[in-house]
mmCIF file of C-alpha atoms in Angstrom:
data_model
loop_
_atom_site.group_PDB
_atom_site.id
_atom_site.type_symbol
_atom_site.label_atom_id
_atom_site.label_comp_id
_atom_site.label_asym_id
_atom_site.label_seq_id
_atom_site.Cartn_x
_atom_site.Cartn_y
_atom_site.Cartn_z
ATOM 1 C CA UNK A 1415 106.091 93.948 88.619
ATOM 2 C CA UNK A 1416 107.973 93.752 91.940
ATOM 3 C CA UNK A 1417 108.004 90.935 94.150
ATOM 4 C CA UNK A 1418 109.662 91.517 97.523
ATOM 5 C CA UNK A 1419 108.600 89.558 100.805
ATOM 6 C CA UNK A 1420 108.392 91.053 104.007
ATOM 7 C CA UNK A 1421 112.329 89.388 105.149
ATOM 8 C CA UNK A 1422 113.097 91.360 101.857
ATOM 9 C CA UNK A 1423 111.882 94.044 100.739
ATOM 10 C CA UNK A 1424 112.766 95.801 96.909
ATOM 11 C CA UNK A 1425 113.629 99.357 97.250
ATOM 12 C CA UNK A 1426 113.104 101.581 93.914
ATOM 13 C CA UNK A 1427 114.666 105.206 94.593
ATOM 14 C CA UNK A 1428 114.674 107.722 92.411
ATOM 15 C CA UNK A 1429 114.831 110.033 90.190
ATOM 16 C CA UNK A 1430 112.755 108.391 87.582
ATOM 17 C CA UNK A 1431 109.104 107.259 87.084
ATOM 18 C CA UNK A 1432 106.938 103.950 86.566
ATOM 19 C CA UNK A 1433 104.593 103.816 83.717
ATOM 20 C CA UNK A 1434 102.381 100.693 83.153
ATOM 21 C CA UNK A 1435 99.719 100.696 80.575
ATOM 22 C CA UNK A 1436 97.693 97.516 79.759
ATOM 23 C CA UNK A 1437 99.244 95.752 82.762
ATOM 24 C CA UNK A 1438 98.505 93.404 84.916
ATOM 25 C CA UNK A 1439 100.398 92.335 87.996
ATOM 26 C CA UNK A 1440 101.484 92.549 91.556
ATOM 27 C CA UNK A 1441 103.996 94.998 93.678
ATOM 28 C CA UNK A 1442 104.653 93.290 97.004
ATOM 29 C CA UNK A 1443 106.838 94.486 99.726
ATOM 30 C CA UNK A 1444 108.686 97.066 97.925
ATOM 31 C CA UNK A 1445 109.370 100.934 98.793
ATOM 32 C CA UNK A 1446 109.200 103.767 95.827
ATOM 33 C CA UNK A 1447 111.745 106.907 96.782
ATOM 34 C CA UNK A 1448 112.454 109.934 95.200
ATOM 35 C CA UNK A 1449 110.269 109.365 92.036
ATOM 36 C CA UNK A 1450 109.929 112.261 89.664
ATOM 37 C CA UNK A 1451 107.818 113.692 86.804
ATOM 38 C CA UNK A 1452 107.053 110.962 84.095
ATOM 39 C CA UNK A 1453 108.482 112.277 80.189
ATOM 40 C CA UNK A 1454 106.602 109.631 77.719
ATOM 41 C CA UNK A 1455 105.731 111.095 74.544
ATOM 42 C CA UNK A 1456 101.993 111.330 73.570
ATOM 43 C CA UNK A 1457 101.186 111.093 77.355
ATOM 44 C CA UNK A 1458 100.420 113.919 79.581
ATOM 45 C CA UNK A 1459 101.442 112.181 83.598
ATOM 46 C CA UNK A 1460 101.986 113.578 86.966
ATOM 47 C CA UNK A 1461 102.818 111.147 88.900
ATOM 48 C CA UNK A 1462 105.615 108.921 89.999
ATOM 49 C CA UNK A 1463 103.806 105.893 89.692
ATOM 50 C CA UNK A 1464 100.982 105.967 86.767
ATOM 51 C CA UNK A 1465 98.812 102.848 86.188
ATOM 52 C CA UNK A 1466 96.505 103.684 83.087
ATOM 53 C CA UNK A 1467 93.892 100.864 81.621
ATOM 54 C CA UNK A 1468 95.787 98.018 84.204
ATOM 55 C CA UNK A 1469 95.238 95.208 86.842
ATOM 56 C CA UNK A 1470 97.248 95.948 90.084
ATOM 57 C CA UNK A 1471 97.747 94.304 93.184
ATOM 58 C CA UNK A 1472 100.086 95.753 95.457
ATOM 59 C CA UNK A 1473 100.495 95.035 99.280
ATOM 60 C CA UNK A 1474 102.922 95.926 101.957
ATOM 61 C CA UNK A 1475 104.385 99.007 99.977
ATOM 62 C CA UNK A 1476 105.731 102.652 101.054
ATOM 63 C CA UNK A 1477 105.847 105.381 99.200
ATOM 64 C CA UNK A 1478 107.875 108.488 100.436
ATOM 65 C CA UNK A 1479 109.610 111.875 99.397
ATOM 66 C CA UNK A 1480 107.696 112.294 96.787
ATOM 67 C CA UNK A 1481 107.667 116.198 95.171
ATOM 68 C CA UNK A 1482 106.026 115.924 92.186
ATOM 69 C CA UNK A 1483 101.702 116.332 91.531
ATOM 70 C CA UNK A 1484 100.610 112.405 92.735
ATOM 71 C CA UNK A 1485 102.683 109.741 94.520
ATOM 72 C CA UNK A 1486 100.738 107.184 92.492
ATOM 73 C CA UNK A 1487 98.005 107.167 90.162
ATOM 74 C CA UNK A 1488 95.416 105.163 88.775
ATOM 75 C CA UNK A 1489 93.839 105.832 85.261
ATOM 76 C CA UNK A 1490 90.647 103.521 84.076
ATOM 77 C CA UNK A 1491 92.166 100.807 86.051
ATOM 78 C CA UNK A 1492 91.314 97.825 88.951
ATOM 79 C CA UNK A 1493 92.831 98.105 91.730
ATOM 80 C CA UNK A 1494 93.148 95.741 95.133
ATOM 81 C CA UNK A 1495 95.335 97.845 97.993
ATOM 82 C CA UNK A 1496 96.452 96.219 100.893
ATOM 83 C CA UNK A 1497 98.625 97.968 103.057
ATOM 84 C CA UNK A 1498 99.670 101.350 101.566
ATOM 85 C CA UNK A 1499 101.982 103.897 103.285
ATOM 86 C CA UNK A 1500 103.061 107.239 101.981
ATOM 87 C CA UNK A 1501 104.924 109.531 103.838
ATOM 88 C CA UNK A 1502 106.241 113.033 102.985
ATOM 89 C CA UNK A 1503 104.291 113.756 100.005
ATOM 90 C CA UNK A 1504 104.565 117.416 98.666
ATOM 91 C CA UNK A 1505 100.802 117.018 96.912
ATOM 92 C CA UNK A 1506 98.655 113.865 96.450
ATOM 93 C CA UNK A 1507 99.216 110.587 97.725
ATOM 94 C CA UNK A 1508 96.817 108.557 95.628
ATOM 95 C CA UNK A 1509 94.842 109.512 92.859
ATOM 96 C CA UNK A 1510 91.772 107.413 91.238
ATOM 97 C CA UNK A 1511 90.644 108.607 87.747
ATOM 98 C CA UNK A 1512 87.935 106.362 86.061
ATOM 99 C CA UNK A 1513 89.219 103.062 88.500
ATOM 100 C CA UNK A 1514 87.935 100.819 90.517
ATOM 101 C CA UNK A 1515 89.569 100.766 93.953
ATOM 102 C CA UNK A 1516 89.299 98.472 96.260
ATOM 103 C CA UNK A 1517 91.626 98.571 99.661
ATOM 104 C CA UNK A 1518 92.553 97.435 102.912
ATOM 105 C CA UNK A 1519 94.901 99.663 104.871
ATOM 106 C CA UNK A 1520 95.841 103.242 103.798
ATOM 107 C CA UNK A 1521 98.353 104.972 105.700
ATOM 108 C CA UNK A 1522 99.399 108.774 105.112
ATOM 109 C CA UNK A 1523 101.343 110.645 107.143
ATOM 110 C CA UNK A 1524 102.914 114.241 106.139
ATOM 111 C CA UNK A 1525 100.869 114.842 102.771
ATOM 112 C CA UNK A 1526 100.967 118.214 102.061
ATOM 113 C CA UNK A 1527 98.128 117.927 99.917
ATOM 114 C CA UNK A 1528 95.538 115.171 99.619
ATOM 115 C CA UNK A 1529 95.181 111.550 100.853
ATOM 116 C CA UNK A 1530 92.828 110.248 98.763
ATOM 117 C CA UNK A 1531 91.547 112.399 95.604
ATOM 118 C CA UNK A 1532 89.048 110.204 93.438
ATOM 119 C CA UNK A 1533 87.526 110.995 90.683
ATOM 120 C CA UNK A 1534 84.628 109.513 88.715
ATOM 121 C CA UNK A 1535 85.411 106.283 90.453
ATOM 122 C CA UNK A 1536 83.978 102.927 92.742
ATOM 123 C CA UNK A 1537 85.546 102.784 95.839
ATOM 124 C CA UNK A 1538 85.175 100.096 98.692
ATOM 125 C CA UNK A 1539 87.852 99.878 101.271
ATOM 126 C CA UNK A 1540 88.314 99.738 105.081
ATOM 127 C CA UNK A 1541 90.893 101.380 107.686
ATOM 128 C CA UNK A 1542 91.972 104.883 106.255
ATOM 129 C CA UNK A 1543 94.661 106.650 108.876
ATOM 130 C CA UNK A 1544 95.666 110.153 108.154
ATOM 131 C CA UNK A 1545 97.728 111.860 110.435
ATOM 132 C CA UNK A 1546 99.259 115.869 109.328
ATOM 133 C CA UNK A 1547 97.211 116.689 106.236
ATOM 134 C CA UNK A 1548 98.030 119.805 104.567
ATOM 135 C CA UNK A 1549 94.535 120.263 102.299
ATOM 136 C CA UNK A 1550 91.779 117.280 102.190
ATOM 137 C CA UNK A 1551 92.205 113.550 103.938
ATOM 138 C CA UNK A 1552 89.285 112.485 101.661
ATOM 139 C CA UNK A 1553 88.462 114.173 98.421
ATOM 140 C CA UNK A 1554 85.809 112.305 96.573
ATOM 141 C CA UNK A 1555 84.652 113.701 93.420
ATOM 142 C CA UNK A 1556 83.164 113.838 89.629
ATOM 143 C CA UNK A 1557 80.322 110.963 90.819
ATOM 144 C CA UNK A 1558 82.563 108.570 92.465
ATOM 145 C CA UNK A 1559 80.609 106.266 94.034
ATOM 146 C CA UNK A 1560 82.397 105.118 97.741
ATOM 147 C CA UNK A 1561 81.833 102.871 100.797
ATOM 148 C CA UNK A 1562 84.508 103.022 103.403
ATOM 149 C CA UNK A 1563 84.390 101.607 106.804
ATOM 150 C CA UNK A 1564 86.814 102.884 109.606
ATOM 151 C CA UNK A 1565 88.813 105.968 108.899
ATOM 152 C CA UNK A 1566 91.165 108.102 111.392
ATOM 153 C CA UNK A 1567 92.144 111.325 110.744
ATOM 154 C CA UNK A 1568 94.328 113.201 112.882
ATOM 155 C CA UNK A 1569 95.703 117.108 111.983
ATOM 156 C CA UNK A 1570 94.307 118.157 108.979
ATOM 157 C CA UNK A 1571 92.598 120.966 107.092
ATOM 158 C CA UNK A 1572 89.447 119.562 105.778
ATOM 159 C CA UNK A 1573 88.731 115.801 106.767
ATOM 160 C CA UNK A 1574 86.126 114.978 104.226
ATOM 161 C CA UNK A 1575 85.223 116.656 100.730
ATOM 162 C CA UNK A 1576 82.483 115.012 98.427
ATOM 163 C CA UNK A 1577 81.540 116.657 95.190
ATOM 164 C CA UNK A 1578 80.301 116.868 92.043
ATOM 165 C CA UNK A 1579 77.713 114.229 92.889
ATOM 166 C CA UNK A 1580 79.802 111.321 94.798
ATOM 167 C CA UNK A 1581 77.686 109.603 96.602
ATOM 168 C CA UNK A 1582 79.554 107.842 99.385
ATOM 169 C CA UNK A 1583 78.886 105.564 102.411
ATOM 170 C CA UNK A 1584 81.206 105.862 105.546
ATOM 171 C CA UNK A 1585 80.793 103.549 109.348
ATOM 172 C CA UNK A 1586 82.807 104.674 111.596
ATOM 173 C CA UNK A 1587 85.237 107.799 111.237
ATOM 174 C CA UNK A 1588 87.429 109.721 113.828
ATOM 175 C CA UNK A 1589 87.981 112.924 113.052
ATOM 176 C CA UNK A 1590 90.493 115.444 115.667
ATOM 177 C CA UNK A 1591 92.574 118.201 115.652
ATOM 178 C CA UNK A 1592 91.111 119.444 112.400
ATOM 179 C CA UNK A 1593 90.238 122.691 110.849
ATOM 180 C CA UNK A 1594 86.887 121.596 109.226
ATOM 181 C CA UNK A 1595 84.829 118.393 109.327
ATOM 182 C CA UNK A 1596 83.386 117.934 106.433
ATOM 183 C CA UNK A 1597 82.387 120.095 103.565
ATOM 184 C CA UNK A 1598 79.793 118.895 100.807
ATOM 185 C CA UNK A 1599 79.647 120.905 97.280
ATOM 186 C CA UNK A 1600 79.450 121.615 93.655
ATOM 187 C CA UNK A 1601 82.494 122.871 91.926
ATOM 188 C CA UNK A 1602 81.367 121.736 88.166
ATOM 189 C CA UNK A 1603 78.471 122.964 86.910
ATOM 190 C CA UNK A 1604 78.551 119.623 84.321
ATOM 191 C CA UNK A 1605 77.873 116.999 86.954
ATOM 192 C CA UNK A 1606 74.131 117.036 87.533
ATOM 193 C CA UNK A 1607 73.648 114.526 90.124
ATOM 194 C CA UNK A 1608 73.572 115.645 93.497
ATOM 195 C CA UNK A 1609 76.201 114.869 96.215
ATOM 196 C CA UNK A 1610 75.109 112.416 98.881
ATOM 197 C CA UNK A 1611 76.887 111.278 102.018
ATOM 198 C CA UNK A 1612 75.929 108.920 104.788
ATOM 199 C CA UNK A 1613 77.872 108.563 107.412
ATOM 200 C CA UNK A 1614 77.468 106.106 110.744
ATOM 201 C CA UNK A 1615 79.294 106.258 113.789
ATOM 202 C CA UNK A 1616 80.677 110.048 113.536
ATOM 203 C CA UNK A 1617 83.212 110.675 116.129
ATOM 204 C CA UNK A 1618 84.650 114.380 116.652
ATOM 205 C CA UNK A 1619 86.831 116.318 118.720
ATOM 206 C CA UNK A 1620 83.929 118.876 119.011
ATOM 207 C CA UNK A 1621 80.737 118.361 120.492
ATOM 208 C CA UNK A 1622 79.216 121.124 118.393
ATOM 209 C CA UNK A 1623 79.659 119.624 114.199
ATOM 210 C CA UNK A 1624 77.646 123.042 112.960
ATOM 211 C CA UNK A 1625 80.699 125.383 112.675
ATOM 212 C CA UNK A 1626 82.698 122.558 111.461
ATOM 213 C CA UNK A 1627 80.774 121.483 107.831
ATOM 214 C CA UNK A 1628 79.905 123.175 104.975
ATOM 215 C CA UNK A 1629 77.036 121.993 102.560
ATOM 216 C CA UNK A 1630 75.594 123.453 99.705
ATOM 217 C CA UNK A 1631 71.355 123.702 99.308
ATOM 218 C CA UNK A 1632 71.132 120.756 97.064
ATOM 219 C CA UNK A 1633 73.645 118.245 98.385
ATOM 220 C CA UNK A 1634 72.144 115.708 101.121
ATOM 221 C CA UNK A 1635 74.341 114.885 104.250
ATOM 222 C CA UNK A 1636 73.059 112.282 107.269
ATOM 223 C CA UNK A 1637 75.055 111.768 110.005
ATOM 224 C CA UNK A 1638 74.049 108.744 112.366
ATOM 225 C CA UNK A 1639 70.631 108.680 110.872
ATOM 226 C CA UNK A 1640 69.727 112.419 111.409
ATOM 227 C CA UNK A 1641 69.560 114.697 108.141
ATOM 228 C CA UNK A 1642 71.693 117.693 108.268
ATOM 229 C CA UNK A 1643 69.403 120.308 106.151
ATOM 230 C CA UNK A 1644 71.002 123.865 107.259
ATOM 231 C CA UNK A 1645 74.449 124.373 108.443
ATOM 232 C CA UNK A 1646 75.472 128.053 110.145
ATOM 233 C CA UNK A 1647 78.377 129.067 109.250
ATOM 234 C CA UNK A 1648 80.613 130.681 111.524
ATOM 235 C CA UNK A 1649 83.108 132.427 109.189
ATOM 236 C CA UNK A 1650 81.615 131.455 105.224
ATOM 237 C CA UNK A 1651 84.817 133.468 103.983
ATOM 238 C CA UNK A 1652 87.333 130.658 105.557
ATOM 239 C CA UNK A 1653 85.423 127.896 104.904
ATOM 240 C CA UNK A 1654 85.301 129.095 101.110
ATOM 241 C CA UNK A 1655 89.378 128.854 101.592
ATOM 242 C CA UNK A 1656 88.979 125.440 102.662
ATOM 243 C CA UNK A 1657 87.879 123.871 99.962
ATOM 244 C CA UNK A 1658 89.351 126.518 97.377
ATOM 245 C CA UNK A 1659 92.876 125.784 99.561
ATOM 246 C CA UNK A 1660 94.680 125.398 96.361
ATOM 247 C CA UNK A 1661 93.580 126.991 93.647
ATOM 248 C CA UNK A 1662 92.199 130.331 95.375
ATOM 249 C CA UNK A 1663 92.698 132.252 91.505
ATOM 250 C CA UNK A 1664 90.592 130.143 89.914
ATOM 251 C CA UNK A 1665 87.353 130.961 88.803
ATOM 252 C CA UNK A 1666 85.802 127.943 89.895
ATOM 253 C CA UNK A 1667 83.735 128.015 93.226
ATOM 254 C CA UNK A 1668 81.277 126.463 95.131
ATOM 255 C CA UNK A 1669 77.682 126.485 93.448
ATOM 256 C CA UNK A 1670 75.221 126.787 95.767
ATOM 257 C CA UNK A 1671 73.181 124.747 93.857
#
């Protein structure tokens, strides 16, 4: 697709949009600008780069100034990532519907929104740096299954969200200066599994996690080995804004199921 080399990089700036569908190929040392809403009739995208049904490689790329629902997206898709940047996003940097993702090296800085939002997908990557995160660093969802080692998250709202019965695997995350740790849920009644997170090697600003991590009844959280079964919440009411941050007039909610 685009073939730069690190003595020469390609630089795509918008306005405009990338569409691939049935594709399979490589983007190498090239930065995406300025990309806008995709028009392609009989498709519904958000995104200024939309993968759906491909093979992509991509390595040494930047993404930035991007005002528009995703930076990129991948639809029922294989992905290899390494090295990713985005920087000022207005909503999501990366998006994984249906995909399998595999990565080495994310890097967002200035996403309004979410890092990472997956959905009903297989995940395995290492080194995840977030730094100024408006809403979620993680968002793992609709039974995505995920193992990540080594993620950094600096400044954000919520540093972890895992719903809708993901079941993920993290060694070794950083989390400081953020609102809320983690926060484990249901917010479709359709998924039945329940959500499950391990996580080794849990590093945080505050020496008390309690106040920091919201869990509903039926979702199981361990954290270095020790099973988190009741979290006290300091202030239910803003934690509920945490992971509603968005979409506070919708009906949907966190089941406490």
């Amino acid at each position: 697709f685009f073939n730069g080399t690190p003595k020469k990089n390609i630089n795509v700036n918008g306005p405009g949009s990338l569409i691939f569908n049935h594709a399979n190929g490589k983007i190498e040392s090239t930065e995406f600008k300025n990309l806008t809403l995709p028009n392609l009739f009989g498709y519904i995208l958000y995104s200024g780069i939309n993968f759906l049904n491909s093979s992509v490689t991509i390595r040494n790329t930047k993404i930035s100034d991007i005002d528009i629902e995703d930076a990129i997206n991948f639809v029922s898709s294989k992905v290899f990532i390494e090295d990713i940047f985005f920087e000022d996003i207005s909503y999501d940097a990366l998006d994984s519907d249906f995909s399998n993702l595999n990565f080495d090296r994310i890097e967002c800085y200035n996403v309004k929104n979410d890092c990472l939002d997956t959905s009903s997908s297989i995940v395995i990557g290492k080194n995840i740096l977030a730094h100024k995160i408006g809403d979620k660093a993680l968002s793992l969802g609709e039974q995505s299954d995920v193992r990540i080692e080594n993620i950094n998250i600096n400044n954000a709202h919520l540093g972890l969200a895992a719903k809708d019965g993901s079941h993920v695997k993290i060694e070794s995350i950083n989390l400081n200066n953020l609102e809320f740790d983690i926060a484990l849920y249901k917010k479709k009644e359709f998924f039945l599994r329940n959500t499950n997170v391990e996580i080794k090697n849990l590093v945080s600003d505050l020496s008390n996690k309690s106040y920091k991590i919201l869990k509903n009844r039926k979702s199981k959280l361990t954290i270095d080995n020790e099973a988190i079964a009741k979290i006290k919440v300091k202030n239910s009411n803003k934690i509920f804004e945490t992971v509603t941050k968005w979409n506070l007039d919708s009906k949907e909610n966190i089941q406490d199921t």
